[in-house]
Amino acid sequence: MTQLKRTPLYNEHLKLGAKIVEFGGFEMPVQYKGIIEEHNTVRKFAGLFDVSHMGEIEITGPGAKEFIQKLITNNIEKIEPGKIIYSPICYENGGTVDDLLIYCFDWEHFWMVVNASNTEKDWQWIVRHKENEDVQLKNISDDIGQLALQGPRSQEILQLLTPLDLSSIKYYRFQEGEVAGCHCIISRTGYTGEDGFELYTKSNDVITLWQQLLTSGEKFGLAPIGLGARDTLRFEAGLPLYGHELSPEITPLEAGLGIFVDLKSGKEFIGRDVLLRQKEEGLKRKKVGLEMIERGIPREGYQVYKGEREIGFVTSGSFCPTLGKNLAMALIEIGEAQIDNEVSVMIRNRPCKAMVTKIPFYSTK
Amino acid sequence: MYPKNLKYTKEHEWVDLETKKVGITYFAQESLGDVVFVELPEIGTELEVGDTIGVVESVKAVSDIYAPVSGKVVAVNEELLDSPELINQDPYGKGWIIEMEITGGEDELLDAAEYQKLVEEEK
């Protein structure tokens, strides 16, 4: 087993009384005060997350844009300098390598921000598909720290520490500037279903940034948030998590990410043929939401039944603090995917009634 | 954190030999985190030491609860069905899980000092 990594904030987490767990090859805080309290803090006020474990891959050169298009299922033409797009990347068979964000600094300078657990795999995959010298690749994951500031009070908190006018940064856009004296990429993105920002800075600066944000955000109710609440927040917001809703065995179409798979423009990308066929022939299974009718918490891997017939499995499931309900995302046969369809989730060898419901479970809109 | 009047198991249950109530320890609820679901046995269930009594689930974890002694379930804490957080808030009081008619198995239990030592080792 390889040595677990730590982010620059590891000691800060210990000082704050965090419970530490392994995640994506890192020792990360799963909670400080408690998952439910932290979850509610983000929905009501704001929360600060250490997400420095995420990977960053820099892609530069005159061929960068075309190269990225070859890898991603989304259309690179949607991007422009200062803009971000979300996209899955696929294997030839349509299974998912990862889902990631692409940042465009200029037409010859991009970042891919990838899941921590996939950084090495993605890096190998990307390097393998580099064909010529007009593209340069660099894995800068260890040099970059990342914080996520999420929740309705995020802008007010961040505005105290930066001269940039944050109201001018729209959703899925970014600017570079100073925050608490640290040079940052300030990105209006997140993984909680709330408004907020993700800040990238040099690893050396991330401790200063973390401490300054926590201090100035305190009066707004800002608190540090662990990965436990990060998961319940993203789950309520219906956002996929690689290894759960997406995997080498699950295509982005099955995961309900069709709007991020561009099959119309005719642009070629790895996996396109299989995904196009899957779309034309019709999906056999689909991601749905499930709400428990009977008592019980659906968990990842639990089987879903219609009567005596197994129709799929739970990809993520949890008690949802904001909604007070036990919910799941599940991959089930398309013929059973209609809203309000009554199915059952096998919990400890007992079928428990559940109902197909829409995703997201929670939305600020 | 570990009252002297209670007895304990290596699996982090407690039993009060006076009131015959059973629950999970401070350490157990702390390790689990926010408890959000409890599954209770039926009254009248006959249990041997180590049999599964029920299930406690936190946001992240699912954990079986085991019978610390042998005997029969004579009462269950139905308040936990709507307020599972009582297990976090008051693990030795309002967070009790079942009450038993004890028929044996008390000899294997740990006292508070022995249990505390075990917990220190697990930390």
GROMACS .gro file of C-alpha atoms in nm:
model
  488
    1MET     CA    1   0.000   0.000   0.000
    2THR     CA    2   0.129   0.343  -0.091
    3GLN     CA    3   0.184   0.611   0.169
    4LEU     CA    4  -0.119   0.832   0.226
    5LYS     CA    5  -0.072   1.195   0.130
    6ARG     CA    6  -0.164   1.499   0.337
    7THR     CA    7  -0.271   1.842   0.222
    8PRO     CA    8  -0.086   2.149   0.359
    9LEU     CA    9  -0.382   2.195   0.597
   10TYR     CA   10  -0.350   1.861   0.777
   11ASN     CA   11  -0.230   2.019   1.102
   12GLU     CA   12  -0.498   2.288   1.083
   13HIS     CA   13  -0.759   2.011   1.066
   14LEU     CA   14  -0.613   1.843   1.374
   15LYS     CA   15  -0.614   2.175   1.562
   16LEU     CA   16  -0.983   2.213   1.477
   17GLY     CA   17  -1.057   1.869   1.620
   18ALA     CA   18  -1.125   1.697   1.289
   19LYS     CA   19  -1.181   1.327   1.259
   20ILE     CA   20  -0.944   1.210   0.984
   21VAL     CA   21  -1.018   0.939   0.726
   22GLU     CA   22  -0.858   0.809   0.409
   23PHE     CA   23  -1.006   0.951   0.089
   24GLY     CA   24  -0.861   0.937  -0.260
   25GLY     CA   25  -0.517   0.850  -0.125
   26PHE     CA   26  -0.520   1.140   0.123
   27GLU     CA   27  -0.574   1.173   0.495
   28MET     CA   28  -0.870   1.411   0.497
   29PRO     CA   29  -1.109   1.557   0.757
   30VAL     CA   30  -1.444   1.374   0.742
   31GLN     CA   31  -1.599   1.597   1.007
   32TYR     CA   32  -1.515   1.860   1.270
   33LYS     CA   33  -1.829   1.911   1.480
   34GLY     CA   34  -2.063   1.663   1.314
   35ILE     CA   35  -2.187   1.596   0.964
   36ILE     CA   36  -2.544   1.720   1.014
   37GLU     CA   37  -2.442   2.045   1.184
   38GLU     CA   38  -2.182   2.111   0.915
   39HIS     CA   39  -2.432   2.030   0.640
   40ASN     CA   40  -2.681   2.279   0.783
   41THR     CA   41  -2.411   2.545   0.824
   42VAL     CA   42  -2.344   2.536   0.450
   43ARG     CA   43  -2.714   2.554   0.360
   44LYS     CA   44  -2.781   2.843   0.601
   45PHE     CA   45  -2.454   3.040   0.622
   46ALA     CA   46  -2.130   2.925   0.464
   47GLY     CA   47  -1.869   2.654   0.495
   48LEU     CA   48  -1.502   2.626   0.412
   49PHE     CA   49  -1.369   2.299   0.268
   50ASP     CA   50  -1.011   2.188   0.215
   51VAL     CA   51  -1.021   2.029  -0.127
   52SER     CA   52  -0.649   2.047  -0.191
   53HIS     CA   53  -0.654   1.674  -0.262
   54MET     CA   54  -0.815   1.744  -0.601
   55GLY     CA   55  -0.579   1.707  -0.896
   56GLU     CA   56  -0.482   1.978  -1.145
   57ILE     CA   57  -0.337   1.903  -1.486
   58GLU     CA   58  -0.208   2.190  -1.695
   59ILE     CA   59  -0.244   2.164  -2.073
   60THR     CA   60  -0.068   2.426  -2.284
   61GLY     CA   61   0.040   2.489  -2.640
   62PRO     CA   62  -0.113   2.564  -2.979
   63GLY     CA   63  -0.269   2.218  -2.996
   64ALA     CA   64  -0.419   2.226  -2.645
   65LYS     CA   65  -0.777   2.299  -2.743
   66GLU     CA   66  -0.798   2.026  -3.007
   67PHE     CA   67  -0.627   1.783  -2.774
   68ILE     CA   68  -0.879   1.846  -2.495
   69GLN     CA   69  -1.168   1.806  -2.739
   70LYS     CA   70  -1.042   1.461  -2.823
   71LEU     CA   71  -1.067   1.363  -2.455
   72ILE     CA   72  -1.389   1.524  -2.334
   73THR     CA   73  -1.750   1.442  -2.417
   74ASN     CA   74  -1.860   1.806  -2.387
   75ASN     CA   75  -1.804   2.059  -2.666
   76ILE     CA   76  -1.485   2.263  -2.614
   77GLU     CA   77  -1.640   2.544  -2.823
   78LYS     CA   78  -1.857   2.628  -2.520
   79ILE     CA   79  -1.547   2.747  -2.341
   80GLU     CA   80  -1.364   3.080  -2.373
   81PRO     CA   81  -1.097   3.254  -2.165
   82GLY     CA   82  -1.229   3.305  -1.812
   83LYS     CA   83  -1.486   3.031  -1.851
   84ILE     CA   84  -1.516   2.679  -1.708
   85ILE     CA   85  -1.693   2.374  -1.842
   86TYR     CA   86  -1.780   2.047  -1.675
   87SER     CA   87  -1.725   1.728  -1.869
   88PRO     CA   88  -1.692   1.355  -1.833
   89ILE     CA   89  -1.404   1.183  -2.014
   90CYS     CA   90  -1.465   0.833  -2.147
   91TYR     CA   91  -1.294   0.514  -2.250
   92GLU     CA   92  -1.342   0.384  -2.604
   93ASN     CA   93  -1.625   0.164  -2.471
   94GLY     CA   94  -1.814   0.465  -2.335
   95GLY     CA   95  -1.738   0.388  -1.969
   96THR     CA   96  -1.625   0.687  -1.767
   97VAL     CA   97  -1.260   0.762  -1.691
   98ASP     CA   98  -1.346   1.063  -1.475
   99ASP     CA   99  -1.557   1.377  -1.457
  100LEU     CA  100  -1.377   1.707  -1.434
  101LEU     CA  101  -1.372   2.081  -1.479
  102ILE     CA  102  -1.182   2.253  -1.758
  103TYR     CA  103  -1.055   2.606  -1.702
  104CYS     CA  104  -0.960   2.818  -2.003
  105PHE     CA  105  -0.698   3.085  -1.923
  106ASP     CA  106  -0.637   3.155  -2.291
  107TRP     CA  107  -0.665   2.951  -2.608
  108GLU     CA  108  -0.333   2.784  -2.543
  109HIS     CA  109  -0.356   2.744  -2.167
  110PHE     CA  110  -0.603   2.520  -1.986
  111TRP     CA  111  -0.640   2.334  -1.658
  112MET     CA  112  -0.823   2.012  -1.595
  113VAL     CA  113  -0.934   1.975  -1.234
  114VAL     CA  114  -0.985   1.608  -1.158
  115ASN     CA  115  -1.097   1.382  -0.874
  116ALA     CA  116  -0.821   1.309  -0.623
  117SER     CA  117  -0.865   0.933  -0.648
  118ASN     CA  118  -0.826   0.957  -1.027
  119THR     CA  119  -0.540   1.203  -1.061
  120GLU     CA  120  -0.278   0.941  -1.144
  121LYS     CA  121  -0.510   0.741  -1.369
  122ASP     CA  122  -0.621   1.053  -1.555
  123TRP     CA  123  -0.262   1.169  -1.592
  124GLN     CA  124  -0.162   0.836  -1.748
  125TRP     CA  125  -0.467   0.844  -1.973
  126ILE     CA  126  -0.402   1.199  -2.092
  127VAL     CA  127  -0.030   1.141  -2.149
  128ARG     CA  128  -0.108   0.827  -2.348
  129HIS     CA  129  -0.324   1.023  -2.591
  130LYS     CA  130  -0.077   1.303  -2.653
  131GLU     CA  131   0.029   1.263  -3.015
  132ASN     CA  132   0.256   1.555  -3.097
  133GLU     CA  133   0.472   1.835  -2.965
  134ASP     CA  134   0.221   2.118  -2.996
  135VAL     CA  135   0.073   2.016  -2.659
  136GLN     CA  136   0.255   2.028  -2.325
  137LEU     CA  137   0.125   1.851  -2.017
  138LYS     CA  138   0.209   1.908  -1.655
  139ASN     CA  139   0.067   1.748  -1.342
  140ILE     CA  140   0.065   2.044  -1.101
  141SER     CA  141  -0.150   1.877  -0.833
  142ASP     CA  142   0.117   1.895  -0.563
  143ASP     CA  143   0.185   2.265  -0.625
  144ILE     CA  144  -0.175   2.378  -0.598
  145GLY     CA  145  -0.397   2.406  -0.291
  146GLN     CA  146  -0.771   2.438  -0.327
  147LEU     CA  147  -1.039   2.565  -0.091
  148ALA     CA  148  -1.413   2.566  -0.148
  149LEU     CA  149  -1.618   2.841   0.014
  150GLN     CA  150  -1.982   2.742  -0.019
  151GLY     CA  151  -2.314   2.871   0.106
  152PRO     CA  152  -2.538   3.178   0.078
  153ARG     CA  153  -2.299   3.408   0.268
  154SER     CA  154  -1.993   3.312   0.061
  155GLN     CA  155  -1.974   3.625  -0.151
  156GLU     CA  156  -1.997   3.860   0.148
  157ILE     CA  157  -1.722   3.670   0.328
  158LEU     CA  158  -1.487   3.653   0.032
  159GLN     CA  159  -1.547   4.016  -0.064
  160LEU     CA  160  -1.391   4.128   0.265
  161LEU     CA  161  -1.059   3.977   0.157
  162THR     CA  162  -1.032   4.072  -0.208
  163PRO     CA  163  -1.031   4.392  -0.418
  164LEU     CA  164  -1.200   4.208  -0.706
  165ASP     CA  165  -1.569   4.277  -0.758
  166LEU     CA  166  -1.705   3.930  -0.694
  167SER     CA  167  -2.053   4.011  -0.823
  168SER     CA  168  -1.893   4.035  -1.169
  169ILE     CA  169  -1.786   3.668  -1.155
  170LYS     CA  170  -2.083   3.470  -1.285
  171TYR     CA  171  -2.151   3.100  -1.241
  172TYR     CA  172  -1.888   2.880  -1.407
  173ARG     CA  173  -1.654   3.175  -1.464
  174PHE     CA  174  -1.329   3.267  -1.293
  175GLN     CA  175  -1.084   3.552  -1.244
  176GLU     CA  176  -0.733   3.574  -1.107
  177GLY     CA  177  -0.661   3.809  -0.821
  178GLU     CA  178  -0.552   3.855  -0.463
  179VAL     CA  179  -0.738   3.706  -0.169
  180ALA     CA  180  -0.589   3.782   0.174
  181GLY     CA  181  -0.270   3.879  -0.005
  182CYS     CA  182  -0.244   3.541  -0.182
  183HIS     CA  183  -0.261   3.513  -0.558
  184CYS     CA  184  -0.567   3.303  -0.636
  185ILE     CA  185  -0.785   3.173  -0.910
  186ILE     CA  186  -1.135   3.263  -0.795
  187SER     CA  187  -1.390   3.037  -0.954
  188ARG     CA  188  -1.767   3.057  -0.910
  189THR     CA  189  -1.819   2.683  -0.891
  190GLY     CA  190  -1.889   2.423  -0.626
  191TYR     CA  191  -2.019   2.085  -0.529
  192THR     CA  192  -2.289   2.159  -0.273
  193GLY     CA  193  -2.590   2.298  -0.458
  194GLU     CA  194  -2.526   2.640  -0.302
  195ASP     CA  195  -2.371   2.957  -0.439
  196GLY     CA  196  -2.001   2.977  -0.367
  197PHE     CA  197  -1.646   2.984  -0.486
  198GLU     CA  198  -1.353   2.754  -0.534
  199LEU     CA  199  -1.014   2.912  -0.475
  200TYR     CA  200  -0.689   2.777  -0.615
  201THR     CA  201  -0.361   2.901  -0.479
  202LYS     CA  202  -0.002   2.792  -0.434
  203SER     CA  203   0.035   2.513  -0.179
  204ASN     CA  204   0.249   2.747   0.034
  205ASP     CA  205  -0.031   3.003   0.057
  206VAL     CA  206  -0.319   2.774   0.138
  207ILE     CA  207  -0.272   2.788   0.516
  208THR     CA  208  -0.284   3.171   0.518
  209LEU     CA  209  -0.590   3.167   0.297
  210TRP     CA  210  -0.765   2.908   0.515
  211GLN     CA  211  -0.696   3.096   0.840
  212GLN     CA  212  -0.790   3.439   0.703
  213LEU     CA  213  -1.115   3.311   0.558
  214LEU     CA  214  -1.215   3.135   0.878
  215THR     CA  215  -1.136   3.443   1.085
  216SER     CA  216  -1.317   3.698   0.872
  217GLY     CA  217  -1.607   3.464   0.800
  218GLU     CA  218  -1.678   3.382   1.161
  219LYS     CA  219  -1.931   3.662   1.209
  220PHE     CA  220  -2.125   3.532   0.909
  221GLY     CA  221  -2.145   3.186   1.062
  222LEU     CA  222  -1.864   3.037   0.851
  223ALA     CA  223  -1.723   2.706   0.978
  224PRO     CA  224  -1.485   2.441   0.846
  225ILE     CA  225  -1.667   2.153   0.677
  226GLY     CA  226  -1.547   1.797   0.632
  227LEU     CA  227  -1.588   1.549   0.351
  228GLY     CA  228  -1.886   1.386   0.524
  229ALA     CA  229  -2.104   1.692   0.474
  230ARG     CA  230  -1.949   1.753   0.133
  231ASP     CA  231  -2.095   1.418   0.034
  232THR     CA  232  -2.444   1.474   0.182
  233LEU     CA  233  -2.455   1.823   0.026
  234ARG     CA  234  -2.360   1.706  -0.322
  235PHE     CA  235  -2.595   1.412  -0.286
  236GLU     CA  236  -2.899   1.630  -0.206
  237ALA     CA  237  -2.805   1.851  -0.501
  238GLY     CA  238  -2.808   1.541  -0.726
  239LEU     CA  239  -2.443   1.582  -0.827
  240PRO     CA  240  -2.259   1.267  -0.935
  241LEU     CA  241  -1.958   1.133  -0.748
  242TYR     CA  242  -1.704   0.933  -0.943
  243GLY     CA  243  -1.693   0.573  -0.821
  244HIS     CA  244  -2.065   0.590  -0.742
  245GLU     CA  245  -2.282   0.742  -1.015
  246LEU     CA  246  -1.995   0.727  -1.265
  247SER     CA  247  -1.742   0.449  -1.321
  248PRO     CA  248  -1.570   0.252  -1.597
  249GLU     CA  249  -1.891   0.044  -1.609
  250ILE     CA  250  -2.131   0.341  -1.623
  251THR     CA  251  -2.154   0.578  -1.920
  252PRO     CA  252  -2.230   0.949  -1.877
  253LEU     CA  253  -2.559   0.896  -2.062
  254GLU     CA  254  -2.671   0.633  -1.812
  255ALA     CA  255  -2.567   0.869  -1.532
  256GLY     CA  256  -2.806   1.133  -1.666
  257LEU     CA  257  -2.528   1.360  -1.792
  258GLY     CA  258  -2.649   1.376  -2.153
  259ILE     CA  259  -2.630   1.755  -2.163
  260PHE     CA  260  -2.254   1.723  -2.113
  261VAL     CA  261  -2.218   1.473  -2.398
  262ASP     CA  262  -2.210   1.651  -2.732
  263LEU     CA  263  -2.321   1.409  -3.001
  264LYS     CA  264  -2.478   1.675  -3.224
  265SER     CA  265  -2.188   1.888  -3.344
  266GLY     CA  266  -2.007   1.590  -3.497
  267LYS     CA  267  -1.686   1.661  -3.304
  268GLU     CA  268  -1.486   1.346  -3.247
  269PHE     CA  269  -1.393   1.235  -2.896
  270ILE     CA  270  -1.294   0.909  -2.735
  271GLY     CA  271  -1.601   0.695  -2.671
  272ARG     CA  272  -1.827   0.888  -2.909
  273ASP     CA  273  -1.919   0.593  -3.131
  274VAL     CA  274  -2.035   0.382  -2.841
  275LEU     CA  275  -2.225   0.668  -2.677
  276LEU     CA  276  -2.392   0.759  -3.008
  277ARG     CA  277  -2.502   0.399  -3.054
  278GLN     CA  278  -2.625   0.385  -2.696
  279LYS     CA  279  -2.832   0.696  -2.755
  280GLU     CA  280  -2.972   0.576  -3.088
  281GLU     CA  281  -3.061   0.232  -2.961
  282GLY     CA  282  -3.203   0.377  -2.640
  283LEU     CA  283  -3.063   0.346  -2.290
  284LYS     CA  284  -3.123   0.018  -2.107
  285ARG     CA  285  -3.078   0.168  -1.764
  286LYS     CA  286  -3.088   0.513  -1.614
  287LYS     CA  287  -3.001   0.706  -1.300
  288VAL     CA  288  -3.308   0.786  -1.090
  289GLY     CA  289  -3.384   0.925  -0.748
  290LEU     CA  290  -3.550   0.702  -0.490
  291GLU     CA  291  -3.736   0.817  -0.183
  292MET     CA  292  -3.792   0.559   0.090
  293ILE     CA  293  -4.155   0.501   0.179
  294GLU     CA  294  -4.077   0.243   0.446
  295ARG     CA  295  -3.821   0.297   0.722
  296GLY     CA  296  -3.461   0.238   0.626
  297ILE     CA  297  -3.159   0.408   0.475
  298PRO     CA  298  -3.066   0.297   0.125
  299ARG     CA  299  -2.690   0.255   0.092
  300GLU     CA  300  -2.449   0.219  -0.197
  301GLY     CA  301  -2.469  -0.126  -0.354
  302TYR     CA  302  -2.811  -0.221  -0.216
  303GLN     CA  303  -3.022  -0.392  -0.481
  304VAL     CA  304  -3.340  -0.243  -0.621
  305TYR     CA  305  -3.637  -0.468  -0.703
  306LYS     CA  306  -3.970  -0.441  -0.879
  307GLY     CA  307  -4.169  -0.716  -0.717
  308GLU     CA  308  -3.951  -1.028  -0.741
  309ARG     CA  309  -3.731  -0.891  -1.016
  310GLU     CA  310  -3.397  -0.721  -0.961
  311ILE     CA  311  -3.392  -0.401  -1.166
  312GLY     CA  312  -3.079  -0.223  -1.049
  313PHE     CA  313  -2.873  -0.096  -0.759
  314VAL     CA  314  -2.818   0.206  -0.539
  315THR     CA  315  -2.518   0.420  -0.640
  316SER     CA  316  -2.538   0.660  -0.341
  317GLY     CA  317  -2.783   0.674  -0.055
  318SER     CA  318  -2.817   0.872   0.262
  319PHE     CA  319  -3.028   1.039   0.521
  320CYS     CA  320  -3.066   1.393   0.386
  321PRO     CA  321  -3.032   1.654   0.660
  322THR     CA  322  -3.198   1.943   0.473
  323LEU     CA  323  -3.496   1.737   0.360
  324GLY     CA  324  -3.520   1.500   0.656
  325LYS     CA  325  -3.569   1.209   0.417
  326ASN     CA  326  -3.390   0.886   0.332
  327LEU     CA  327  -3.302   0.909  -0.036
  328ALA     CA  328  -3.096   0.730  -0.296
  329MET     CA  329  -2.961   0.769  -0.642
  330ALA     CA  330  -2.989   0.439  -0.824
  331LEU     CA  331  -2.917   0.293  -1.165
  332ILE     CA  332  -3.224   0.097  -1.273
  333GLU     CA  333  -3.390  -0.049  -1.583
  334ILE     CA  334  -3.527   0.226  -1.804
  335GLY     CA  335  -3.872   0.063  -1.809
  336GLU     CA  336  -3.906   0.119  -1.434
  337ALA     CA  337  -3.759   0.469  -1.427
  338GLN     CA  338  -4.083   0.669  -1.439
  339ILE     CA  339  -4.147   0.914  -1.154
  340ASP     CA  340  -4.375   0.777  -0.875
  341ASN     CA  341  -4.310   0.416  -0.973
  342GLU     CA  342  -4.310   0.207  -0.656
  343VAL     CA  343  -4.007  -0.019  -0.622
  344SER     CA  344  -3.825  -0.173  -0.329
  345VAL     CA  345  -3.473  -0.145  -0.195
  346MET     CA  346  -3.327  -0.458  -0.037
  347ILE     CA  347  -3.209  -0.353   0.309
  348ARG     CA  348  -3.056  -0.634   0.515
  349ASN     CA  349  -3.238  -0.897   0.306
  350ARG     CA  350  -3.573  -0.724   0.348
  351PRO     CA  351  -3.750  -0.540   0.066
  352CYS     CA  352  -3.838  -0.184   0.175
  353LYS     CA  353  -4.077   0.022  -0.032
  354ALA     CA  354  -3.945   0.326  -0.217
  355MET     CA  355  -4.068   0.557  -0.488
  356VAL     CA  356  -3.890   0.685  -0.798
  357THR     CA  357  -3.848   1.059  -0.761
  358LYS     CA  358  -3.679   1.341  -0.948
  359ILE     CA  359  -3.318   1.452  -0.915
  360PRO     CA  360  -3.200   1.695  -0.777
  361PHE     CA  361  -3.363   1.635  -0.441
  362TYR     CA  362  -3.263   1.986  -0.333
  363SER     CA  363  -3.223   2.305  -0.532
  364THR     CA  364  -3.187   2.671  -0.433
  365LYS     CA  365  -3.389   2.776  -0.739
  366MET     CA  366  -1.782   0.887   3.007
  367TYR     CA  367  -1.799   0.530   3.139
  368PRO     CA  368  -2.022   0.512   3.449
  369LYS     CA  369  -1.899   0.269   3.716
  370ASN     CA  370  -2.243   0.121   3.778
  371LEU     CA  371  -2.260  -0.019   3.424
  372LYS     CA  372  -2.102  -0.326   3.261
  373TYR     CA  373  -1.956  -0.323   2.911
  374THR     CA  374  -1.873  -0.542   2.612
  375LYS     CA  375  -1.579  -0.539   2.374
  376GLU     CA  376  -1.829  -0.449   2.101
  377HIS     CA  377  -1.911  -0.125   2.285
  378GLU     CA  378  -2.250  -0.203   2.434
  379TRP     CA  379  -2.335  -0.126   2.795
  380VAL     CA  380  -2.580  -0.306   3.024
  381ASP     CA  381  -2.717  -0.190   3.355
  382LEU     CA  382  -2.762  -0.501   3.570
  383GLU     CA  383  -3.000  -0.306   3.801
  384THR     CA  384  -3.244  -0.164   3.543
  385LYS     CA  385  -3.162  -0.437   3.282
  386LYS     CA  386  -3.132  -0.169   3.015
  387VAL     CA  387  -2.890  -0.199   2.725
  388GLY     CA  388  -2.737   0.066   2.500
  389ILE     CA  389  -2.420   0.165   2.318
  390THR     CA  390  -2.133   0.344   2.486
  391TYR     CA  391  -2.011   0.701   2.462
  392PHE     CA  392  -1.718   0.573   2.256
  393ALA     CA  393  -1.950   0.387   2.016
  394GLN     CA  394  -2.175   0.685   1.946
  395GLU     CA  395  -1.874   0.916   1.915
  396SER     CA  396  -1.715   0.684   1.659
  397LEU     CA  397  -2.038   0.654   1.462
  398GLY     CA  398  -2.114   1.025   1.451
  399ASP     CA  399  -2.469   1.162   1.411
  400VAL     CA  400  -2.707   0.870   1.454
  401VAL     CA  401  -2.993   0.901   1.205
  402PHE     CA  402  -3.161   0.559   1.212
  403VAL     CA  403  -3.223   0.280   1.461
  404GLU     CA  404  -3.371  -0.063   1.397
  405LEU     CA  405  -3.511  -0.230   1.710
  406PRO     CA  406  -3.595  -0.594   1.784
  407GLU     CA  407  -3.943  -0.719   1.859
  408ILE     CA  408  -4.046  -0.749   2.219
  409GLY     CA  409  -4.024  -1.113   2.327
  410THR     CA  410  -3.720  -1.192   2.113
  411GLU     CA  411  -3.494  -1.448   2.287
  412LEU     CA  412  -3.127  -1.354   2.267
  413GLU     CA  413  -2.798  -1.530   2.332
  414VAL     CA  414  -2.485  -1.329   2.414
  415GLY     CA  415  -2.355  -1.184   2.087
  416ASP     CA  416  -2.682  -1.213   1.891
  417THR     CA  417  -2.774  -0.909   1.683
  418ILE     CA  418  -3.024  -0.693   1.867
  419GLY     CA  419  -3.065  -0.431   1.601
  420VAL     CA  420  -2.887  -0.175   1.389
  421VAL     CA  421  -2.768   0.179   1.450
  422GLU     CA  422  -2.691   0.392   1.147
  423SER     CA  423  -2.513   0.725   1.132
  424VAL     CA  424  -2.488   0.943   0.823
  425LYS     CA  425  -2.184   0.744   0.710
  426ALA     CA  426  -2.190   0.409   0.891
  427VAL     CA  427  -2.409   0.107   0.957
  428SER     CA  428  -2.338  -0.076   1.281
  429ASP     CA  429  -2.494  -0.387   1.435
  430ILE     CA  430  -2.574  -0.389   1.805
  431TYR     CA  431  -2.508  -0.716   1.991
  432ALA     CA  432  -2.668  -0.863   2.298
  433PRO     CA  433  -2.430  -0.812   2.594
  434VAL     CA  434  -2.608  -1.085   2.792
  435SER     CA  435  -2.856  -1.366   2.726
  436GLY     CA  436  -3.225  -1.325   2.788
  437LYS     CA  437  -3.549  -1.191   2.650
  438VAL     CA  438  -3.633  -0.847   2.514
  439VAL     CA  439  -3.903  -0.704   2.741
  440ALA     CA  440  -3.906  -0.342   2.621
  441VAL     CA  441  -3.763  -0.132   2.338
  442ASN     CA  442  -3.700   0.241   2.334
  443GLU     CA  443  -3.954   0.351   2.074
  444GLU     CA  444  -3.856   0.715   2.120
  445LEU     CA  445  -3.544   0.633   1.917
  446LEU     CA  446  -3.753   0.570   1.607
  447ASP     CA  447  -3.834   0.941   1.579
  448SER     CA  448  -3.535   1.075   1.772
  449PRO     CA  449  -3.232   0.855   1.700
  450GLU     CA  450  -3.009   1.148   1.803
  451LEU     CA  451  -3.088   1.062   2.167
  452ILE     CA  452  -2.816   0.799   2.132
  453ASN     CA  453  -2.563   1.079   2.075
  454GLN     CA  454  -2.710   1.318   2.325
  455ASP     CA  455  -2.759   1.080   2.617
  456PRO     CA  456  -2.612   0.735   2.544
  457TYR     CA  457  -2.661   0.603   2.901
  458GLY     CA  458  -2.996   0.769   2.967
  459LYS     CA  459  -3.260   0.856   2.710
  460GLY     CA  460  -3.054   0.678   2.447
  461TRP     CA  461  -3.110   0.329   2.595
  462ILE     CA  462  -3.203   0.077   2.328
  463ILE     CA  463  -3.368  -0.229   2.488
  464GLU     CA  464  -3.457  -0.367   2.827
  465MET     CA  465  -3.398  -0.737   2.890
  466GLU     CA  466  -3.495  -1.013   3.124
  467ILE     CA  467  -3.145  -1.145   3.186
  468THR     CA  468  -3.089  -1.521   3.202
  469GLY     CA  469  -2.707  -1.536   3.188
  470GLY     CA  470  -2.381  -1.421   3.038
  471GLU     CA  471  -2.305  -1.153   3.297
  472ASP     CA  472  -1.968  -1.308   3.384
  473GLU     CA  473  -1.804  -1.215   3.056
  474LEU     CA  474  -1.881  -0.844   3.091
  475LEU     CA  475  -1.615  -0.580   3.151
  476ASP     CA  476  -1.626  -0.329   3.431
  477ALA     CA  477  -1.578   0.043   3.366
  478ALA     CA  478  -1.200   0.039   3.424
  479GLU     CA  479  -1.147  -0.262   3.196
  480TYR     CA  480  -1.364  -0.108   2.926
  481GLN     CA  481  -1.188   0.226   2.947
  482LYS     CA  482  -0.856   0.050   2.896
  483LEU     CA  483  -0.994  -0.123   2.587
  484VAL     CA  484  -1.114   0.207   2.446
  485GLU     CA  485  -0.776   0.371   2.502
  486GLU     CA  486  -0.616   0.089   2.307
  487GLU     CA  487  -0.861   0.125   2.017
  488LYS     CA  488  -0.813   0.500   1.980
   0.00000   0.00000   0.00000
